[in-house]
Coordinates of C-alpha atoms and ligand atoms in Angstrom, one line a residue:
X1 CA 183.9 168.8 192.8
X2 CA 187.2 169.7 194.2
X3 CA 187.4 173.4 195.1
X4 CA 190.1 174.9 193.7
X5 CA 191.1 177.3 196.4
X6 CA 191.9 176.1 199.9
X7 CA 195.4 176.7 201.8
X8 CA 197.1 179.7 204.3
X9 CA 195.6 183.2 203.7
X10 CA 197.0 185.2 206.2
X11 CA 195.0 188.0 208.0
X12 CA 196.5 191.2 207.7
X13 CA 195.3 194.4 209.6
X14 CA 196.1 197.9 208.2
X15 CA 199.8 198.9 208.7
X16 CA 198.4 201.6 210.9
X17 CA 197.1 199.2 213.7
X18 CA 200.9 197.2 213.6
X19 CA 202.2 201.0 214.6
X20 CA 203.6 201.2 217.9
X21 CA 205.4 205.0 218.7
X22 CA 209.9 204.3 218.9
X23 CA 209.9 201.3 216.4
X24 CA 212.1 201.8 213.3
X25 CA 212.5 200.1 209.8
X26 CA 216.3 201.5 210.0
X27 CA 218.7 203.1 212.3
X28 CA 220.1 206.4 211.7
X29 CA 223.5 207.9 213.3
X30 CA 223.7 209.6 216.5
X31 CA 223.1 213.2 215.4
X32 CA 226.4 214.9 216.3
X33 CA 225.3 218.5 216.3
X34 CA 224.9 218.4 220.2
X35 CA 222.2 220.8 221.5
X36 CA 220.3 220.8 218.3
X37 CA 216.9 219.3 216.7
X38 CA 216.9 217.6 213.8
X39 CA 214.0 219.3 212.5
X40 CA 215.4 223.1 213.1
X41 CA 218.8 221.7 211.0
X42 CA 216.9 220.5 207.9
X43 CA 215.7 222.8 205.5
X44 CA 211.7 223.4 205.7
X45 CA 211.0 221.8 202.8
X46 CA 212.0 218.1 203.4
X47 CA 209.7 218.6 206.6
X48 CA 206.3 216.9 206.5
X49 CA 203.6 217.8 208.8
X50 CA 200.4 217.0 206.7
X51 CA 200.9 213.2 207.7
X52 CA 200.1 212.6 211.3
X53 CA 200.3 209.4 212.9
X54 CA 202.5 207.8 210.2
X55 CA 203.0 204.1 210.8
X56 CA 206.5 203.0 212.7
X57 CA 207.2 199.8 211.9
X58 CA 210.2 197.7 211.9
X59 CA 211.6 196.5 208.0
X60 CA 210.2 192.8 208.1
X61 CA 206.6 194.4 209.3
X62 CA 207.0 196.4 206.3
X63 CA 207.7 193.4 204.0
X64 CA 205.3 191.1 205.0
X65 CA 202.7 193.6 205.2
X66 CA 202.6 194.2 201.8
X67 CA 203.4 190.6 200.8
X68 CA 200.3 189.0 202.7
X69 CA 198.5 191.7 200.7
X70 CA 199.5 190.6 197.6
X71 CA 198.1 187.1 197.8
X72 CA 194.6 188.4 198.0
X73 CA 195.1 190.0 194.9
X74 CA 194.1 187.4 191.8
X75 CA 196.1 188.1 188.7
X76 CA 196.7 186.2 185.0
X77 CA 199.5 184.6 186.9
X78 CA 197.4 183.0 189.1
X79 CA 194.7 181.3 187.0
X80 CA 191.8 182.1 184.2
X81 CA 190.5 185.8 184.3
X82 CA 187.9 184.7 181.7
X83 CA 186.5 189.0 181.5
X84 CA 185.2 189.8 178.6
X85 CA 185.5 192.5 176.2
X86 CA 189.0 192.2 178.5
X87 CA 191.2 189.7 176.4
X88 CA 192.8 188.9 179.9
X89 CA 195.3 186.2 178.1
X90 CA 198.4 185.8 179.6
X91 CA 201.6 187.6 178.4
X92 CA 204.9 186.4 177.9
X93 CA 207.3 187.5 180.6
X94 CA 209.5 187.3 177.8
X95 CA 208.4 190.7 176.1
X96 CA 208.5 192.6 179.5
X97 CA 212.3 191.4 179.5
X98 CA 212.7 193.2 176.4
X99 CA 210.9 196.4 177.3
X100 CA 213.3 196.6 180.8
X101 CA 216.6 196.7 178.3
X102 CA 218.4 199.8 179.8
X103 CA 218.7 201.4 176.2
X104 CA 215.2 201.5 176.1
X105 CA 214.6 202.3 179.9
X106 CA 217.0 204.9 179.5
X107 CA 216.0 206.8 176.8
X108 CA 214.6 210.0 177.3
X109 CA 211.8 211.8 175.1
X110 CA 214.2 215.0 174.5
X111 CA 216.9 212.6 173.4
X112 CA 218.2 214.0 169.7
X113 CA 216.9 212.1 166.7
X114 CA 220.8 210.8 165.7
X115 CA 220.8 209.2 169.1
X116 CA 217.2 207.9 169.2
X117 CA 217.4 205.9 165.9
X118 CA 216.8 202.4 167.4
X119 CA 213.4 203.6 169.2
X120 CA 212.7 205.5 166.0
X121 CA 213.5 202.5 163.7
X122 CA 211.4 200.3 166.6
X123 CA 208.0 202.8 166.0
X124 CA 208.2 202.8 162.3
X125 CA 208.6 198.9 161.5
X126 CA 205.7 198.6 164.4
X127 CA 203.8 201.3 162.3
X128 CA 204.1 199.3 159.3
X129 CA 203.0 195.7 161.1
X130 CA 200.0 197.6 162.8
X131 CA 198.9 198.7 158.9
X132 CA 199.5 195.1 157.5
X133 CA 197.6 193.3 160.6
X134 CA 194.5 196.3 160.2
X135 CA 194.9 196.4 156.5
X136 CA 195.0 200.4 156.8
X137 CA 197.4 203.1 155.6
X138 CA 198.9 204.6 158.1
X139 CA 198.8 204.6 162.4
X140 CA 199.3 207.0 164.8
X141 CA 201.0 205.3 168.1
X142 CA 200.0 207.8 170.2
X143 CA 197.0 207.2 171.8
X144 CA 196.9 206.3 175.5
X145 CA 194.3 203.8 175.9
X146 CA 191.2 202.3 173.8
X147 CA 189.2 205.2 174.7
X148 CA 191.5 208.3 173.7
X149 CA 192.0 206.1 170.1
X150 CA 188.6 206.8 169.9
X151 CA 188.4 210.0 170.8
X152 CA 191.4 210.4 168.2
X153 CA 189.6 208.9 165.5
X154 CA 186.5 210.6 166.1
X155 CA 188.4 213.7 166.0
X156 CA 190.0 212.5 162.9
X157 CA 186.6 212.4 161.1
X158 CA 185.4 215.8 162.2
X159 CA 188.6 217.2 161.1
X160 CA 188.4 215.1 157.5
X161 CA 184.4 215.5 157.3
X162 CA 185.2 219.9 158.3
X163 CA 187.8 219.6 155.2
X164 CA 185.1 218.3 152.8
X165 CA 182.7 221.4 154.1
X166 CA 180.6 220.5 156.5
X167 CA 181.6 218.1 159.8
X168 CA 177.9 216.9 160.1
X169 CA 176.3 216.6 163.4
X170 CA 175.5 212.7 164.7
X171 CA 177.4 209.7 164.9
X172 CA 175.1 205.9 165.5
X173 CA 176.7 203.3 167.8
X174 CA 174.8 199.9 167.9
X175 CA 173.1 199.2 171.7
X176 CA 175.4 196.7 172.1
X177 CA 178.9 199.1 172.0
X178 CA 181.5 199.8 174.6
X179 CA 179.9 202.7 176.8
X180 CA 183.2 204.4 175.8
X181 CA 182.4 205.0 172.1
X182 CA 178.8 207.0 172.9
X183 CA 181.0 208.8 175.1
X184 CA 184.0 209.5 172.8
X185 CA 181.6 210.3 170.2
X186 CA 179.7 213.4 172.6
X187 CA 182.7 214.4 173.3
X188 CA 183.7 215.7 169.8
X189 CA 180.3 217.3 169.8
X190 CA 178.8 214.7 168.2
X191 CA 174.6 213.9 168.8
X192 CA 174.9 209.8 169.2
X193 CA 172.1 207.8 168.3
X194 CA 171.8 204.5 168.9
X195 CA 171.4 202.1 166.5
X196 CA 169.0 198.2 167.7
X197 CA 170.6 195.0 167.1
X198 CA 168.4 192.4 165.0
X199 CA 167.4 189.1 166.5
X200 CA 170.6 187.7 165.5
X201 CA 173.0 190.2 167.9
X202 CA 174.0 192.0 165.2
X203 CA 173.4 195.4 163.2
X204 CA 170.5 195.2 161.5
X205 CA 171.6 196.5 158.1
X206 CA 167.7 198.0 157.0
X207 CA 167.4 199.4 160.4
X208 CA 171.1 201.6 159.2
X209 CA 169.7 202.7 155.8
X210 CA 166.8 204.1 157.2
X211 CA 169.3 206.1 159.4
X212 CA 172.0 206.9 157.8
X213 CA 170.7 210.7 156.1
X214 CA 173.6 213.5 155.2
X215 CA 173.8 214.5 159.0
X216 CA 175.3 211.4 159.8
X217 CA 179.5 212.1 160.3
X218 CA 180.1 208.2 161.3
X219 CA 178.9 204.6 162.2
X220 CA 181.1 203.4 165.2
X221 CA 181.3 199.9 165.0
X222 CA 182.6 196.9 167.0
X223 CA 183.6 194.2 164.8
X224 CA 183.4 191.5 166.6
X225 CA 180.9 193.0 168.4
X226 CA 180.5 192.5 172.2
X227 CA 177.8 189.9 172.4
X228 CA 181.4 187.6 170.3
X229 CA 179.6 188.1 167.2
X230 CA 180.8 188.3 163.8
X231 CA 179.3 191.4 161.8
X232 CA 178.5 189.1 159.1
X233 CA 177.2 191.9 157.0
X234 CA 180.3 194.6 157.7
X235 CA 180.8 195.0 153.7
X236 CA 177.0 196.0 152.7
X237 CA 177.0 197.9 156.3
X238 CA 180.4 200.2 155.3
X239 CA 178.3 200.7 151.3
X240 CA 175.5 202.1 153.3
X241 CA 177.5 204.3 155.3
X242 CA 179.9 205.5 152.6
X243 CA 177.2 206.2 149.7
X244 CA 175.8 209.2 151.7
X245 CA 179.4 210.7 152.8
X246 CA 179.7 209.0 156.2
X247 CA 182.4 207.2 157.5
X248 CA 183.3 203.7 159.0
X249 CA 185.1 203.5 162.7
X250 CA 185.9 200.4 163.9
X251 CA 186.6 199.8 167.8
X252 CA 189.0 197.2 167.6
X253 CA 189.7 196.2 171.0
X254 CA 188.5 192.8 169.9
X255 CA 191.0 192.2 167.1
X256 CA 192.7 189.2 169.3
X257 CA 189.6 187.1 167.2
X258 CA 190.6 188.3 164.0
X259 CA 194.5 188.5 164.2
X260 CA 196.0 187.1 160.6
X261 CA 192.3 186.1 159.5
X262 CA 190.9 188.8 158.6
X263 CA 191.4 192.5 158.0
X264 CA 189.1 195.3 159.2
X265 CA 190.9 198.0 156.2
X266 CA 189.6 195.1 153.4
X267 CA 186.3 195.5 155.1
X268 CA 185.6 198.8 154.4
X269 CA 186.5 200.3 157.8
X270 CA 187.8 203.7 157.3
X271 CA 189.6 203.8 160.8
X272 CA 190.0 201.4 164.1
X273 CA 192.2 201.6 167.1
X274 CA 193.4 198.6 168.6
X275 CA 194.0 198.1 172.2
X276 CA 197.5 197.0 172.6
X277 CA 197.0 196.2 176.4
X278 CA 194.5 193.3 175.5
X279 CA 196.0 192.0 172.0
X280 CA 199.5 192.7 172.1
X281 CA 201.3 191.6 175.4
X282 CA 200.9 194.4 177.7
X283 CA 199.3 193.3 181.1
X284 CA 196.0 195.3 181.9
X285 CA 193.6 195.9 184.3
X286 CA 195.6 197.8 187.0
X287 CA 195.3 201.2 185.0
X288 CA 198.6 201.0 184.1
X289 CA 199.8 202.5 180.8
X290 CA 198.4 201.1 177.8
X291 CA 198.4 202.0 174.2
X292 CA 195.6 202.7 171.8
X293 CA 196.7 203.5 168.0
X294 CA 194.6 204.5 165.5
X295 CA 195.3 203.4 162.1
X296 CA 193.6 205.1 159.0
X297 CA 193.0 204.8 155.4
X298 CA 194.9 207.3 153.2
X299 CA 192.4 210.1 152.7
X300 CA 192.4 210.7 156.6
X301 CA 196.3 210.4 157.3
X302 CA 196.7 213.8 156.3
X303 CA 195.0 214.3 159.4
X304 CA 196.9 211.7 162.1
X305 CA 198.4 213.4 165.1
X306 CA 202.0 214.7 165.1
X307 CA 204.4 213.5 164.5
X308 CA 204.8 210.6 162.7
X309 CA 208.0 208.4 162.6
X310 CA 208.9 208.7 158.7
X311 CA 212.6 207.2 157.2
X312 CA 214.5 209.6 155.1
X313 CA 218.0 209.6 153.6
X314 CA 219.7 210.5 157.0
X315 CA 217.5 208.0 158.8
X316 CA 214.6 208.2 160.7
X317 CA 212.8 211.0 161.4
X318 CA 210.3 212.3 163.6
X319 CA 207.6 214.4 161.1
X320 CA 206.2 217.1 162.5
X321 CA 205.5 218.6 158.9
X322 CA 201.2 217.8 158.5
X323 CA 199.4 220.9 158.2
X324 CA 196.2 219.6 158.4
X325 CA 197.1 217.7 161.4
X326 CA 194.8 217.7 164.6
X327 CA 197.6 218.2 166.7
X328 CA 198.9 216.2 169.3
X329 CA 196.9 213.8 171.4
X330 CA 199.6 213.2 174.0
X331 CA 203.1 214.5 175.4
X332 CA 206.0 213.2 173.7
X333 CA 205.3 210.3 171.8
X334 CA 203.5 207.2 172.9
X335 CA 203.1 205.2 176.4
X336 CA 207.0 203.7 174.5
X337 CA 206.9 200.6 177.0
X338 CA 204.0 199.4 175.7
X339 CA 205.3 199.9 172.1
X340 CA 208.8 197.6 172.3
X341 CA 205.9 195.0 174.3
X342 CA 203.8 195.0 171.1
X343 CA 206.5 194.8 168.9
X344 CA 208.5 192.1 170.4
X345 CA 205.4 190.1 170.6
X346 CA 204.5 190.7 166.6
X347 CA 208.5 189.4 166.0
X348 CA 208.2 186.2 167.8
X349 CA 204.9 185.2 167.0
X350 CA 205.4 186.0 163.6
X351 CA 202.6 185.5 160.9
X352 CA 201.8 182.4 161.4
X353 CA 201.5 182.3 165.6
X354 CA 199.7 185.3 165.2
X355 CA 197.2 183.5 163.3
X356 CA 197.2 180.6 165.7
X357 CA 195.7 183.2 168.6
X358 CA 193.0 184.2 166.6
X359 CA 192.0 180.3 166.1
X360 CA 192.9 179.1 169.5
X361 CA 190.8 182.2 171.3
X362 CA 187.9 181.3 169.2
X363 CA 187.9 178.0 169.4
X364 CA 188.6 178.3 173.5
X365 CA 184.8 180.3 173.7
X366 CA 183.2 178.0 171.1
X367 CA 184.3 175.2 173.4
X368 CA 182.2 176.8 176.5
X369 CA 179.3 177.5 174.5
X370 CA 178.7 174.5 173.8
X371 CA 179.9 172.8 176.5
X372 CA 177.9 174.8 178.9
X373 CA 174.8 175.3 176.1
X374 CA 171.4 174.5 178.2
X375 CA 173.1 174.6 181.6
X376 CA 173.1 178.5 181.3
X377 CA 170.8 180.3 178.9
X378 CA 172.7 181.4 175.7
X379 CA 170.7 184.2 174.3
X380 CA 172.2 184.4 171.2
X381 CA 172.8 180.8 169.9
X382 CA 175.3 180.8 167.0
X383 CA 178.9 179.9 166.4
X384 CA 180.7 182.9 168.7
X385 CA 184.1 184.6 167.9
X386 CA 186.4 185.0 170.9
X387 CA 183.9 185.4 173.4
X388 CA 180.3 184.1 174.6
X389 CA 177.4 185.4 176.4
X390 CA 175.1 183.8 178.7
X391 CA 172.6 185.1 180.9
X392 CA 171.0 184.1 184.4
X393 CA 167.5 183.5 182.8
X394 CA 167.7 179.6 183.4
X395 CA 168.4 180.2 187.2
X396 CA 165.7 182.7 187.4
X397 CA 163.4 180.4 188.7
X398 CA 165.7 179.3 192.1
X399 CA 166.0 183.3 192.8
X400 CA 169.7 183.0 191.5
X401 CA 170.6 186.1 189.8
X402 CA 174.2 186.5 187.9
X403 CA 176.0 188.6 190.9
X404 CA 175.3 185.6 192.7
X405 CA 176.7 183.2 190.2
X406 CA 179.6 185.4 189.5
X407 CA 180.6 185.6 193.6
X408 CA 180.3 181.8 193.9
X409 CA 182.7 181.8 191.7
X410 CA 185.2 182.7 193.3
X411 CA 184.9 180.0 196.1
X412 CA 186.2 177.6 192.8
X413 CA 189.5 179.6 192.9
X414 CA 188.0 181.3 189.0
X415 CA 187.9 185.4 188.3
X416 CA 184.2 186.0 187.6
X417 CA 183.8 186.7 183.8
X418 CA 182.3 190.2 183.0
X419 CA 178.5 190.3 184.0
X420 CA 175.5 192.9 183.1
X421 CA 177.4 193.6 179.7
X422 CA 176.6 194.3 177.2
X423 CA 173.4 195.5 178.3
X424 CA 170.9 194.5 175.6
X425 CA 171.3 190.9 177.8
X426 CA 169.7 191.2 180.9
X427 CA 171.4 189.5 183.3
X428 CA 174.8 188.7 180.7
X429 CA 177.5 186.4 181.6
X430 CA 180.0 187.4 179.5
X431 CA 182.7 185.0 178.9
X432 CA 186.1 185.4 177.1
X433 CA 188.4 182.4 177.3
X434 CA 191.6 183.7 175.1
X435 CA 193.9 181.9 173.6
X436 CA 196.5 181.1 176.4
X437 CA 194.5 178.9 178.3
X438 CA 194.6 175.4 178.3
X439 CA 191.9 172.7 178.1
X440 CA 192.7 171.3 181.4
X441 CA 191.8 174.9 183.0
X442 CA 188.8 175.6 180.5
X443 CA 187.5 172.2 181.5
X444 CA 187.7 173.0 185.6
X445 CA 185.9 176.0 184.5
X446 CA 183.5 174.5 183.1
X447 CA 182.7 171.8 186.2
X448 CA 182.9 175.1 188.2
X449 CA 180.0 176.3 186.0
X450 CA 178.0 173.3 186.0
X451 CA 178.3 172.9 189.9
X452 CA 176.9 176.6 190.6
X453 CA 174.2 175.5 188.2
X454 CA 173.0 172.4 190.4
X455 CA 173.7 174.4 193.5
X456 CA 171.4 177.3 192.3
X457 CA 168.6 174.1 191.9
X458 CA 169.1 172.9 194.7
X459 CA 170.6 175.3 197.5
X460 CA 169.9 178.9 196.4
X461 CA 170.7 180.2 199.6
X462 CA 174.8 179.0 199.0
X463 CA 174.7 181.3 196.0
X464 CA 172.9 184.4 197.4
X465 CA 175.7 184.3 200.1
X466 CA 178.5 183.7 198.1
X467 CA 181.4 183.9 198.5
X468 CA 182.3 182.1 201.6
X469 CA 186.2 181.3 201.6
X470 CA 187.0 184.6 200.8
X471 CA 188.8 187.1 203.0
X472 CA 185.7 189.6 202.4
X473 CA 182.5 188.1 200.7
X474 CA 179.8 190.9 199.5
X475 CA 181.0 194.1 199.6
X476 CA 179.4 197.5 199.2
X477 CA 181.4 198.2 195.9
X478 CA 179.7 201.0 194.9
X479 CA 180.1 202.6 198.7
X480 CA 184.3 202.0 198.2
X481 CA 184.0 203.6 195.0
X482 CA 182.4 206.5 196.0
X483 CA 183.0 206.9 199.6
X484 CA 186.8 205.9 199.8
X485 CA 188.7 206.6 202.9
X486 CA 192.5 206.9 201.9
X487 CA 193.5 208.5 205.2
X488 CA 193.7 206.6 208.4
X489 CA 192.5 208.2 211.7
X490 CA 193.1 206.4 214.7
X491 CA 189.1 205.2 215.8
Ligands
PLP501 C1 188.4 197.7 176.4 C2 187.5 198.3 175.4 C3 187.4 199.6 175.1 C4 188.2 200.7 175.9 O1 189.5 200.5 176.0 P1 190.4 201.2 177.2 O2 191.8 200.9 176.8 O3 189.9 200.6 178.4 O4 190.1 202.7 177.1 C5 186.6 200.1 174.1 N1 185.8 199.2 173.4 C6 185.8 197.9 173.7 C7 184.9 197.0 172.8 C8 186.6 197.4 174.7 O5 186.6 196.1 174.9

């Protein structure tokens, strides 16, 4: 097969090393204070002496430095980033147009209401959209990230569960959750217990009556879950759960699958956050800012953060008016960028397109399961939502483990998928296609696949030093993680 990856990858030392003392990005006047140093005539404060051995470089140094950088970097723009539990898909530049729009850029948080009516106007009809798409009352934008909606809605259900008399002490998550929701959960203060997955990948609803008793504040619940799994059984689950006093959250960070087909608030779910920054057209996996709203059925709106964006005879309004409010969950208002994204996205997709990306991203993983089906092992063999998982365990006899798999790779010019989750699959190969991605590139993906197969058969040793046209090939990630060195001392 033709590697996808070949061409002119320039080397690039640190900026450091390029250093050489005198040279100069720009030239400054002749100081014209004769006698005098320029550091005795500035003020102490724009002095810096905690940086020694600062890089001088001249401007086109500077440029290309950080340019050859940026083509080792692998992006969206540059081809599949099939991660899942990600939803990697690409976004259209379009909505990032829209979100640079000076009135919005310049806009500032302490702005008056009568001047901030457009971004006011924007938040409430993307408030309303969020509830019609969850099927859910109302949503609090707020939220930062998947992980603080969580924490928000687990907060939420102490606060609503404390109003009723008694907050209740444990919340289950299924084995095959997030690692954020056990986390989100302990950090309320509440005891998580885990709940097995049947044979099927899902949660086994007997296994949840015998655990649900009057302790129990919630079930967190992924729906699809994170082996791509539909929770066939989410109705009877949410009865179980609501007949002794408990509550349904939903993570919903893998609404892309269910976008215009179905409706987590018809389900029973009693509140879900979304991840804007995988469904909704905001780019992610830099850290940037992202966006994590909770929405909520009506008995635990009284509850949301504040404010909310309400419309009243003078206009909007922002409503800071909900005693029983948990307070705020973030300054100001919302991560706002990611807001006009989401919205401008909803608008020109419409109904209908949104639809279309629930259908095309399933239909993109059902095409790689069973396209690749018997080549990799496919522990749970059943029609998959927006994402498949396949294990190592076919390889297992050549000594080929998934980290190998996943680094060879990247000599075929593909992003790894996301491997060793969730962790009820040993070995998982965890595969999410999306919706933006055409056949032509699934297809390459898929010879990619089927050549490490036969390589692992028939030349291990290719794999286990994968990869090989890389700039760096195995590196000691966990080492950089922990032991980073972000200062440079001359060696
Ligand atoms: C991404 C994800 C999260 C966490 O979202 P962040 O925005 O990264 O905090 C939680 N649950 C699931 C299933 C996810 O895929």
């Amino acid at each position: 097969m033709k590697k996808a990856t070949c061409g002119m990858v320039r080397d690039e030392p640190l900026i450091f090393e390029r250093s050489k003392p005198g040279k100069r990005g720009f030239p400054l006047p002749e100081l014209d204070v004769s006698g005098r140093d320029v550091a005795e005539l500035l003020p102490k404060g724009y002095l810096r002496d905690d940086i020694a051995g600062f890089p001088e470089v001249s401007e086109v140094e500077v440029v290309r430095h950080f340019t050859r950088l940026s083509t080792w970097n692998y992006g969206v723009d540059t081809g599949l980033y099939p991660l899942g539990s990600c939803t990697m898909k690409y976004n259209p530049k379009v909505n990032e147009k829209v979100a640079r729009e000076e009135n919005f850029l310049l806009s500032h948080p302490y702005q008056p209401e009568e001047l901030s009516q457009g971004n006011l106007e924007l938040m409430y009809q993307l408030e309303r959209f969020l509830n019609e798409i969850t099927g859910m009352d109302r949503t609090t934008l707020q939220p930062a990230a998947g992980a603080h909606g969580e924490l928000t809605g687990m907060l939420l259900i102490r606060a609503y569960l404390t109003s009723k008399g008694n907050p209740r002490k444990k919340v289950l998550i299924p084995d095959s959750a997030h690692g954020t929701n056990p986390a989100s959960a302990s950090i309320v203060g509440y005891q998580v217990v885990k709940v097995k997955s049947d044979e099927r990948g899902c949660v086994d609803s007997a296994e949840l009556d015998r655990l649900v008793d009057e302790d129990v504040a919630a079930l967190m619940i992924t729906n699809p879950n994170t082996l791509g799994l539909f929770e066939e059984e989410i109705v009877k689950i949410a009865d179980i759960v609501h007949r002794k006093g408990a509550l349904l959250y939903m993570d919903g960070a893998n609404l892309n699958a269910l976008l215009g087909k179905a409706r987590p608030g018809d389900m029973g779910v009693d509140a879900i956050h979304l991840n804007l920054h995988k469904t909704f057209s905001t780019p992610h996996g830099g850290g940037g800012p992202g966006s994590g709203p909770v929405a909520v059925k009506e008995h635990l709106a009284p509850f949301l953060p504040v404010p909310l964006v309400e419309k009243g005879a003078n206009g909007y309004y922002l409503n800071y008016d909900l005693p029983q409010s948990i307070g705020k969950v973030r300054t100001f208002y919302a991560n706002f960028g990611v807001l006009i994204k989401a919205y401008a996205y909803i608008l020109t997709m419409g109904a209908v397109g949104l639809e279309k990306v629930a259908e095309r991203a399933v239909v993109a993983a059902n095409y790689l399961r069973v396209k690749l089906r018997g080549v990799y092992h496919l522990p749970y063999d059943r029609i998959c939502m927006h994402e498949v998982v396949f294990s190592d365990k076919n390889q297992e006899q050549y000594g080929v483990k998934t980290l190998d798999i996943a680094k060879r790779l990247l000599d075929y010019g593909f992003h790894p998928p996301t491997i060793y989750f969730p962790l009820i699959v040993p070995g998982a190969l965890m595969i999410e296609p999306t919706d933006t991605e055409t056949k032509e590139e699934l297809d390459s993906f898929i010879e990619a696949m089927k050549e490490i197969a036969r390589e692992a058969k028939e030349k291990p040793e290719l794999l286990h030093s994968a990869p090989h046209i890389t700039k760096v090939s195995r590196l000691d990630e966990v080492g950089a993680a922990r032991n980073p060195i972000l200062r440079w001392k001359k060696r």
